[in-house]
mmCIF file of C-alpha atoms in Angstrom:
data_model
loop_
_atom_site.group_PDB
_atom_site.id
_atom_site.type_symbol
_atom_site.label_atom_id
_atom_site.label_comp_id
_atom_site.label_asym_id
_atom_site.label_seq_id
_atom_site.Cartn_x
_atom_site.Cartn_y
_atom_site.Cartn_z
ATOM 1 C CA UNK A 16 6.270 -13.377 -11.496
ATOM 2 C CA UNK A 17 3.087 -12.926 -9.513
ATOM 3 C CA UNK A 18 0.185 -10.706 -11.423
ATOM 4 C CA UNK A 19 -2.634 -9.454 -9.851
ATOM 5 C CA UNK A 20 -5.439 -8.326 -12.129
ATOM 6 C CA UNK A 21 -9.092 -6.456 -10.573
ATOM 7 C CA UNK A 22 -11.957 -5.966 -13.236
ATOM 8 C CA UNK A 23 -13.681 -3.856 -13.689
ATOM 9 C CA UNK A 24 -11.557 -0.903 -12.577
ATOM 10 C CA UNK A 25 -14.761 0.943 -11.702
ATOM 11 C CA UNK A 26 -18.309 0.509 -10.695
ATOM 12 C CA UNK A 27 -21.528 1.997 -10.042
ATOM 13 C CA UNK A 28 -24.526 0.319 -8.725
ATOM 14 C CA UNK A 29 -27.978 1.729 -6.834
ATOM 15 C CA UNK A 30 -28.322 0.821 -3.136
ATOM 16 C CA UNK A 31 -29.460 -2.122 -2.010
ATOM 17 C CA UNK A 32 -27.762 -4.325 -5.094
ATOM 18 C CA UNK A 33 -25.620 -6.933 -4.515
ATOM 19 C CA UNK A 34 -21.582 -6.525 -4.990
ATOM 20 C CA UNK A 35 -19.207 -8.706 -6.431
ATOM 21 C CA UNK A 36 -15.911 -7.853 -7.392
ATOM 22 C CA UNK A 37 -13.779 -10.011 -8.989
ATOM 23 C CA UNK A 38 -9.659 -10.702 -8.469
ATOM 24 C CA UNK A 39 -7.396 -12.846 -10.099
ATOM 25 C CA UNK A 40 -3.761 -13.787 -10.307
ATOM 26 C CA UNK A 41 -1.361 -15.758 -12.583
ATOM 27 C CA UNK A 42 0.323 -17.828 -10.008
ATOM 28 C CA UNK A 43 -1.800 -20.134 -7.711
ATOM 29 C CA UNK A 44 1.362 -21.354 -5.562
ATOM 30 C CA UNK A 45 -0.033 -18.327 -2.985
ATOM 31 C CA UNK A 46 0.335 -18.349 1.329
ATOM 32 C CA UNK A 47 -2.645 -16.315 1.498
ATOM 33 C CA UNK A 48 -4.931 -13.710 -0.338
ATOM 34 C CA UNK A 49 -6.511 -10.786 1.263
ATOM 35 C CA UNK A 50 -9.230 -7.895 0.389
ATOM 36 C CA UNK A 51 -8.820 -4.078 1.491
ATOM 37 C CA UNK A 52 -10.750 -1.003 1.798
ATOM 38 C CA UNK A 53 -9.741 2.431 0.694
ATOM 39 C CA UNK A 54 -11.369 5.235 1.154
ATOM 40 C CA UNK A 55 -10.286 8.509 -0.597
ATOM 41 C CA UNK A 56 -6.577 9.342 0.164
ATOM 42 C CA UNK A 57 -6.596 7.059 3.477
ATOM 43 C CA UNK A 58 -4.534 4.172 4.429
ATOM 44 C CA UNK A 59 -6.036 0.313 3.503
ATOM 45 C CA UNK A 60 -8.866 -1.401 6.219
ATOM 46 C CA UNK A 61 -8.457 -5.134 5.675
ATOM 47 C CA UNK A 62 -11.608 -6.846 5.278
ATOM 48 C CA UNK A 63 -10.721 -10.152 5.258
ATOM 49 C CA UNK A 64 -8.039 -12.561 5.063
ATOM 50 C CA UNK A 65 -8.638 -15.852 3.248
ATOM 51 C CA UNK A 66 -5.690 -18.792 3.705
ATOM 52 C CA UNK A 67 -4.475 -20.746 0.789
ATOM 53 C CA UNK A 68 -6.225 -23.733 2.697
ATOM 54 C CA UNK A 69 -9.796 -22.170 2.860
ATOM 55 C CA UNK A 70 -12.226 -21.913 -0.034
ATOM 56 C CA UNK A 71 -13.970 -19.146 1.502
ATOM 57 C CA UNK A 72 -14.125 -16.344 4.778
ATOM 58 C CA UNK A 73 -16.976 -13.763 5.903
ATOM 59 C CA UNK A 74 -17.427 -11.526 7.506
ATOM 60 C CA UNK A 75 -20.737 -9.808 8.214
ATOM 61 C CA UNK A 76 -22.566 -8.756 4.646
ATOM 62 C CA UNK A 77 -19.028 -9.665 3.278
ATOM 63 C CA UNK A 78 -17.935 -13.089 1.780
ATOM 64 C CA UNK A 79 -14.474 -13.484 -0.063
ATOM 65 C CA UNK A 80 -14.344 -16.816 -1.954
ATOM 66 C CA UNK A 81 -11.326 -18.556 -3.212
ATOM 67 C CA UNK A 82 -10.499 -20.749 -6.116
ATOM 68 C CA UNK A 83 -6.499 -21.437 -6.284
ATOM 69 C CA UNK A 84 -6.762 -23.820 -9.288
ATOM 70 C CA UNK A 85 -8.088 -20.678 -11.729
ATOM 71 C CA UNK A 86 -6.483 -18.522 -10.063
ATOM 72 C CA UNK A 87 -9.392 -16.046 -8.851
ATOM 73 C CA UNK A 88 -11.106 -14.766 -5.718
ATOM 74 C CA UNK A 89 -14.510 -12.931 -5.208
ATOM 75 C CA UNK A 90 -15.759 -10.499 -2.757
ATOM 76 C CA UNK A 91 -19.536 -10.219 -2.410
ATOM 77 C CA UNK A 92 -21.005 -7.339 -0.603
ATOM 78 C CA UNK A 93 -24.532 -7.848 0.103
ATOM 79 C CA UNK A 94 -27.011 -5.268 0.072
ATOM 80 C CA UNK A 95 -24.574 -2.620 -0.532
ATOM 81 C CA UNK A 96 -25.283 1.274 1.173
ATOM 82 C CA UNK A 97 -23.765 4.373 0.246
ATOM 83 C CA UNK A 98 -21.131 4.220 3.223
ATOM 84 C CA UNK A 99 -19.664 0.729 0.880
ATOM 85 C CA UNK A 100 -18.390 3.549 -1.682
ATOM 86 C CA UNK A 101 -14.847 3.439 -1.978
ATOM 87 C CA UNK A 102 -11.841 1.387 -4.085
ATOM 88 C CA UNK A 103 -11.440 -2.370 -2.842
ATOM 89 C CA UNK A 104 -8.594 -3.848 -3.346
ATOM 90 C CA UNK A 105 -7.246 -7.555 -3.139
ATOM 91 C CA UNK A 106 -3.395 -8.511 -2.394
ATOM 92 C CA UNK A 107 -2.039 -11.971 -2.913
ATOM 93 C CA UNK A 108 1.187 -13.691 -0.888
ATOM 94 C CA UNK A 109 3.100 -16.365 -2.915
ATOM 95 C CA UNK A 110 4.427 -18.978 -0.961
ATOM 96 C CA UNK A 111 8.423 -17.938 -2.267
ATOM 97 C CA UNK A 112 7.965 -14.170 -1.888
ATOM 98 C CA UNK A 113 8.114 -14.060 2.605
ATOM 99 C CA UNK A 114 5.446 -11.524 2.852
ATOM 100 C CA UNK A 115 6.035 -9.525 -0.202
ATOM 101 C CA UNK A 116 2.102 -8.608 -0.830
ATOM 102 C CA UNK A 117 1.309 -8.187 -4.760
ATOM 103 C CA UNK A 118 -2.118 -6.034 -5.125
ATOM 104 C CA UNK A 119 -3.973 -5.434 -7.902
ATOM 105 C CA UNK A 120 -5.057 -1.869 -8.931
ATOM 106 C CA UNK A 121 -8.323 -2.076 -7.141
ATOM 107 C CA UNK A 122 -12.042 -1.631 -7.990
ATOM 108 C CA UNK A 123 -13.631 1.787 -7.775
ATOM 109 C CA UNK A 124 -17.582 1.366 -6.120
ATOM 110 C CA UNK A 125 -19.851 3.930 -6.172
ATOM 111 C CA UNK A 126 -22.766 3.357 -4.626
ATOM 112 C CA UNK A 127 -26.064 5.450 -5.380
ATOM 113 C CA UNK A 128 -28.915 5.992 -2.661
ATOM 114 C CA UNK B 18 -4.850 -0.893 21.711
ATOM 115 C CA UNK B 19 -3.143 1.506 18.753
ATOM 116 C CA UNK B 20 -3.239 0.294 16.030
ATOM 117 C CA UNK B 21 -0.544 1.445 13.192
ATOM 118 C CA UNK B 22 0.601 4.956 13.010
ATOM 119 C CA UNK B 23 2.581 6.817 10.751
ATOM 120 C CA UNK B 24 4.314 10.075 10.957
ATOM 121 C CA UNK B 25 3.692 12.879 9.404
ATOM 122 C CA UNK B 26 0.589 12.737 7.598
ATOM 123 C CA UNK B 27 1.927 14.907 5.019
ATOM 124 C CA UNK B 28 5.505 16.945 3.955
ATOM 125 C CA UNK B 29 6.450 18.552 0.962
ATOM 126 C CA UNK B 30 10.063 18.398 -0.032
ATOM 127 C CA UNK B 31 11.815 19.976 -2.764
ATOM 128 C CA UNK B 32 13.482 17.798 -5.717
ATOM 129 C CA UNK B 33 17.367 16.518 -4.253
ATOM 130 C CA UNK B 34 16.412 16.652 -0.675
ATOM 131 C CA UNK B 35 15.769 13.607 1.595
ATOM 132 C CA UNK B 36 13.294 12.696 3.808
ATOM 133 C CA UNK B 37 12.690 10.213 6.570
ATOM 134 C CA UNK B 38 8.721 8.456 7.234
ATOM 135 C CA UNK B 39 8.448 6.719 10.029
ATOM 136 C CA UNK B 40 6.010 4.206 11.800
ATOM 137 C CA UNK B 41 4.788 2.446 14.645
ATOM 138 C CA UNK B 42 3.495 -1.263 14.330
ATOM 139 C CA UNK B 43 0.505 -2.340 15.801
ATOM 140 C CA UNK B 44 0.906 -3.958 19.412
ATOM 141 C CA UNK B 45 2.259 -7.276 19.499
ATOM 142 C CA UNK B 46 3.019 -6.997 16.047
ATOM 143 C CA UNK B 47 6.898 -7.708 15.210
ATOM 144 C CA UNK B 48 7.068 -7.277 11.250
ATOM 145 C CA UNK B 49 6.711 -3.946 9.169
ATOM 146 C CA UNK B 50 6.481 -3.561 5.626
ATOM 147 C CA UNK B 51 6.679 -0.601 3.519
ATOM 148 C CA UNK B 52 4.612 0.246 0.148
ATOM 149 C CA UNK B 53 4.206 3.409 -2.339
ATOM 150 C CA UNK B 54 1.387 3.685 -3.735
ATOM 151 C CA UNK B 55 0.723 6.424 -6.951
ATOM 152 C CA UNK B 56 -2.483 8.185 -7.628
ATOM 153 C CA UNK B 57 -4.724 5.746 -8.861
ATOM 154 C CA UNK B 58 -2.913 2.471 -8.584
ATOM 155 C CA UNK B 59 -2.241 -0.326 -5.886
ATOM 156 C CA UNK B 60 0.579 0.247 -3.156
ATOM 157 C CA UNK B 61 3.941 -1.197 -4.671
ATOM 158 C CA UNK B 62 5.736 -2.897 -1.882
ATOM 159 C CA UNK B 63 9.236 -1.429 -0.826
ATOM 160 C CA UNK B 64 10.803 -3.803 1.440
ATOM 161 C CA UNK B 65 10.055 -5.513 4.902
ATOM 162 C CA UNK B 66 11.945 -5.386 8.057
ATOM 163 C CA UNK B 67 11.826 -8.461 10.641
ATOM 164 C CA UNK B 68 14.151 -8.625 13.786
ATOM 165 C CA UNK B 69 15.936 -5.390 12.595
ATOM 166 C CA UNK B 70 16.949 -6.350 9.438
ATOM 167 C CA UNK B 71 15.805 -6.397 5.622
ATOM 168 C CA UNK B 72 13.954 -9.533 4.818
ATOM 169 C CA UNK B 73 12.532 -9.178 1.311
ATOM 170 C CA UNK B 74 12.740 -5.647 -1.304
ATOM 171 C CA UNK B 75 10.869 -4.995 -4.407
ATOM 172 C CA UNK B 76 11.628 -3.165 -7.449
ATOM 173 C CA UNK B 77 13.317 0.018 -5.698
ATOM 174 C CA UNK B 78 16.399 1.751 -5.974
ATOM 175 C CA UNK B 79 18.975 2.269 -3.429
ATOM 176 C CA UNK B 80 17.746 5.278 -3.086
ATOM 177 C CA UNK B 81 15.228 3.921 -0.538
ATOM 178 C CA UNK B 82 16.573 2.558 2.325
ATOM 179 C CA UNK B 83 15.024 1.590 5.767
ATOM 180 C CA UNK B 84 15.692 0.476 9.783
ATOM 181 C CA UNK B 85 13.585 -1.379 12.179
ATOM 182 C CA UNK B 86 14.147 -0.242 15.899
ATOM 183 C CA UNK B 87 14.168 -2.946 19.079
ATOM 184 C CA UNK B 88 10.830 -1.514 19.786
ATOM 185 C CA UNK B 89 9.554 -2.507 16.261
ATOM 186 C CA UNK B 90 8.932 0.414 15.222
ATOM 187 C CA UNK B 91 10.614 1.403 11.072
ATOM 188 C CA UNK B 92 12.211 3.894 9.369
ATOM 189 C CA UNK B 93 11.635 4.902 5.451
ATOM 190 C CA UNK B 94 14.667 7.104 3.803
ATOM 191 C CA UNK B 95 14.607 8.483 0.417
ATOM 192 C CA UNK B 96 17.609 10.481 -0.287
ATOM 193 C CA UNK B 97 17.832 12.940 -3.736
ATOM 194 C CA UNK B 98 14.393 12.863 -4.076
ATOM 195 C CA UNK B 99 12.628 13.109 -7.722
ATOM 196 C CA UNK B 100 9.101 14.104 -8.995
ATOM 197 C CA UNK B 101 8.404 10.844 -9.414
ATOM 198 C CA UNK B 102 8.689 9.817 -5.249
ATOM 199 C CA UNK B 103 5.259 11.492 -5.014
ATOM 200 C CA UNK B 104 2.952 9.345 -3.337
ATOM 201 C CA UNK B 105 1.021 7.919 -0.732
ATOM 202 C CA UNK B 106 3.289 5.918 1.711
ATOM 203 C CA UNK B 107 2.013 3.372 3.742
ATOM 204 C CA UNK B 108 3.655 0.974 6.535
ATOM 205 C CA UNK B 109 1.770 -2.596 7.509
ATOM 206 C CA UNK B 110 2.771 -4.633 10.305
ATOM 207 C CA UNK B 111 1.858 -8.285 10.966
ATOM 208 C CA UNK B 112 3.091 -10.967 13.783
ATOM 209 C CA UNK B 113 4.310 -14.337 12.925
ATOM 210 C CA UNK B 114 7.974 -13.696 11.860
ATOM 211 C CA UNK B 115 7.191 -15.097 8.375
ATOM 212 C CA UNK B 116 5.124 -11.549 8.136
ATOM 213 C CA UNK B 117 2.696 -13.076 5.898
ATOM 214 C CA UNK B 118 -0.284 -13.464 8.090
ATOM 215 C CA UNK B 119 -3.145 -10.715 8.120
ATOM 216 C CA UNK B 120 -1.350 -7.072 7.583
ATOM 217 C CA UNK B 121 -2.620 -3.861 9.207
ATOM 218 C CA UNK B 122 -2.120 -0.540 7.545
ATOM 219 C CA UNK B 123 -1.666 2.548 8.702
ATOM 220 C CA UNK B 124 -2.971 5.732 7.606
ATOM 221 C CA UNK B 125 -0.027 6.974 5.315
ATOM 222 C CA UNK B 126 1.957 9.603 4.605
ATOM 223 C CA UNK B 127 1.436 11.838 1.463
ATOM 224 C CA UNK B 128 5.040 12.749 0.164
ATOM 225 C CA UNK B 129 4.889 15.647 -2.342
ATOM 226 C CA UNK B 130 7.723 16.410 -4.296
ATOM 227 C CA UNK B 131 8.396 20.062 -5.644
#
């Protein structure tokens, strides 16, 4: 069964500090991984999708790396701003599951002007 | 070009009743998939619906039930309703058939139960 683990749960760091939140899961037989946005009691912005082919996608000050074999994917948010405050969240696709998304309980950021 | 919307934003219902969520995929979109998600955890996926019918379910009781319209558009039913249904209920499309390419969310709907 498919586990999907984010530490830390939260985080706080000052503006203009680098990101990097960390993702990993137990079963590396995945279609796809893919990181989220949620702000406060709203619905999930995808950030960026990441096939079980690539090693990495980005996006902007966003980069979402990939590493099947440990079983682990990173988002880096450079130069982070106060408007990058909110929960991230990563979601994994096994290759047996057709679309059934497991997420981890995301990562809390708070960042500080 | 909408993208995914969900109605209502919110409802309160009373413990027993029932109570029907619906949504509207984004366009050109053919797959919808349903998740719950609880105060302070990630969303816990229901079922999906692909070509009107129910392709894959999690961990949910038959309590929970759902349709997919010709138009693509889905239906979420929870009959006898418990304290526990209270949540945040979000609906994702994505194309492809197999459903598992790049999913959109909409913004929810917050289900409080009484």
């Amino acid at each position: 069964k498919q586990e999907v683990t984010q530490i830390p749960a939260a985080l706080s760091v000052p503006e203009g500090e680098n990101l990097v939140l960390n993702c990993s899961f137990t079963d590396s037989a995945i279609y796809n991984l893919q990181w989220f946005r949620q702000d406060p009691g709203k619905g999930l912005t995808s950030l960026l999708l990441i096939q079980s082919s690539q090693r990495e996608q980005t996006s902007g000050r966003l980069n979402a790396s990939l590493d099947k074999s440990s079983g682990r994917s990173t988002l880096y948010i450079a130069a982070s701003q106060p408007g990058d405050s909110a929960t991230y969240l990563c979601a994994v696709v096994s290759t047996d599951s057709w679309g059934k998304f497991q997420f981890g309980a995301g990562t809390q950021v708070v960042v500080t002007p | 070009d909408a993208g995914v919307t969900q109605s209502p934003t919110h409802l309160i219902k009373t413990r027993g009743q029932q109570v029907t969520l619906r949504c509207s995929p984004k366009s050109g979109h053919d797959t919808v998939s349903w998740y719950q998600q609880a105060l302070g955890q990630g969303p816990q996926f229901i079922f999906q619906y692909y070509e009107e019918e129910e392709r894959q379910r999690g961990n949910f009781p038959d309590r929970f039930s759902g349709h997919q319209f010709p138009n693509y558009s889905s239906e979420l039913n929870v009959n006898a309703l418990l304290l526990g249904d209270s949540a945040l209920y979000l609906c994702a499309s994505s194309s492809g058939g197999r459903g598992s390419y790049e999913q959109y969310f909409g913004p929810g709907t917050r289900l409080t139960v009484t």
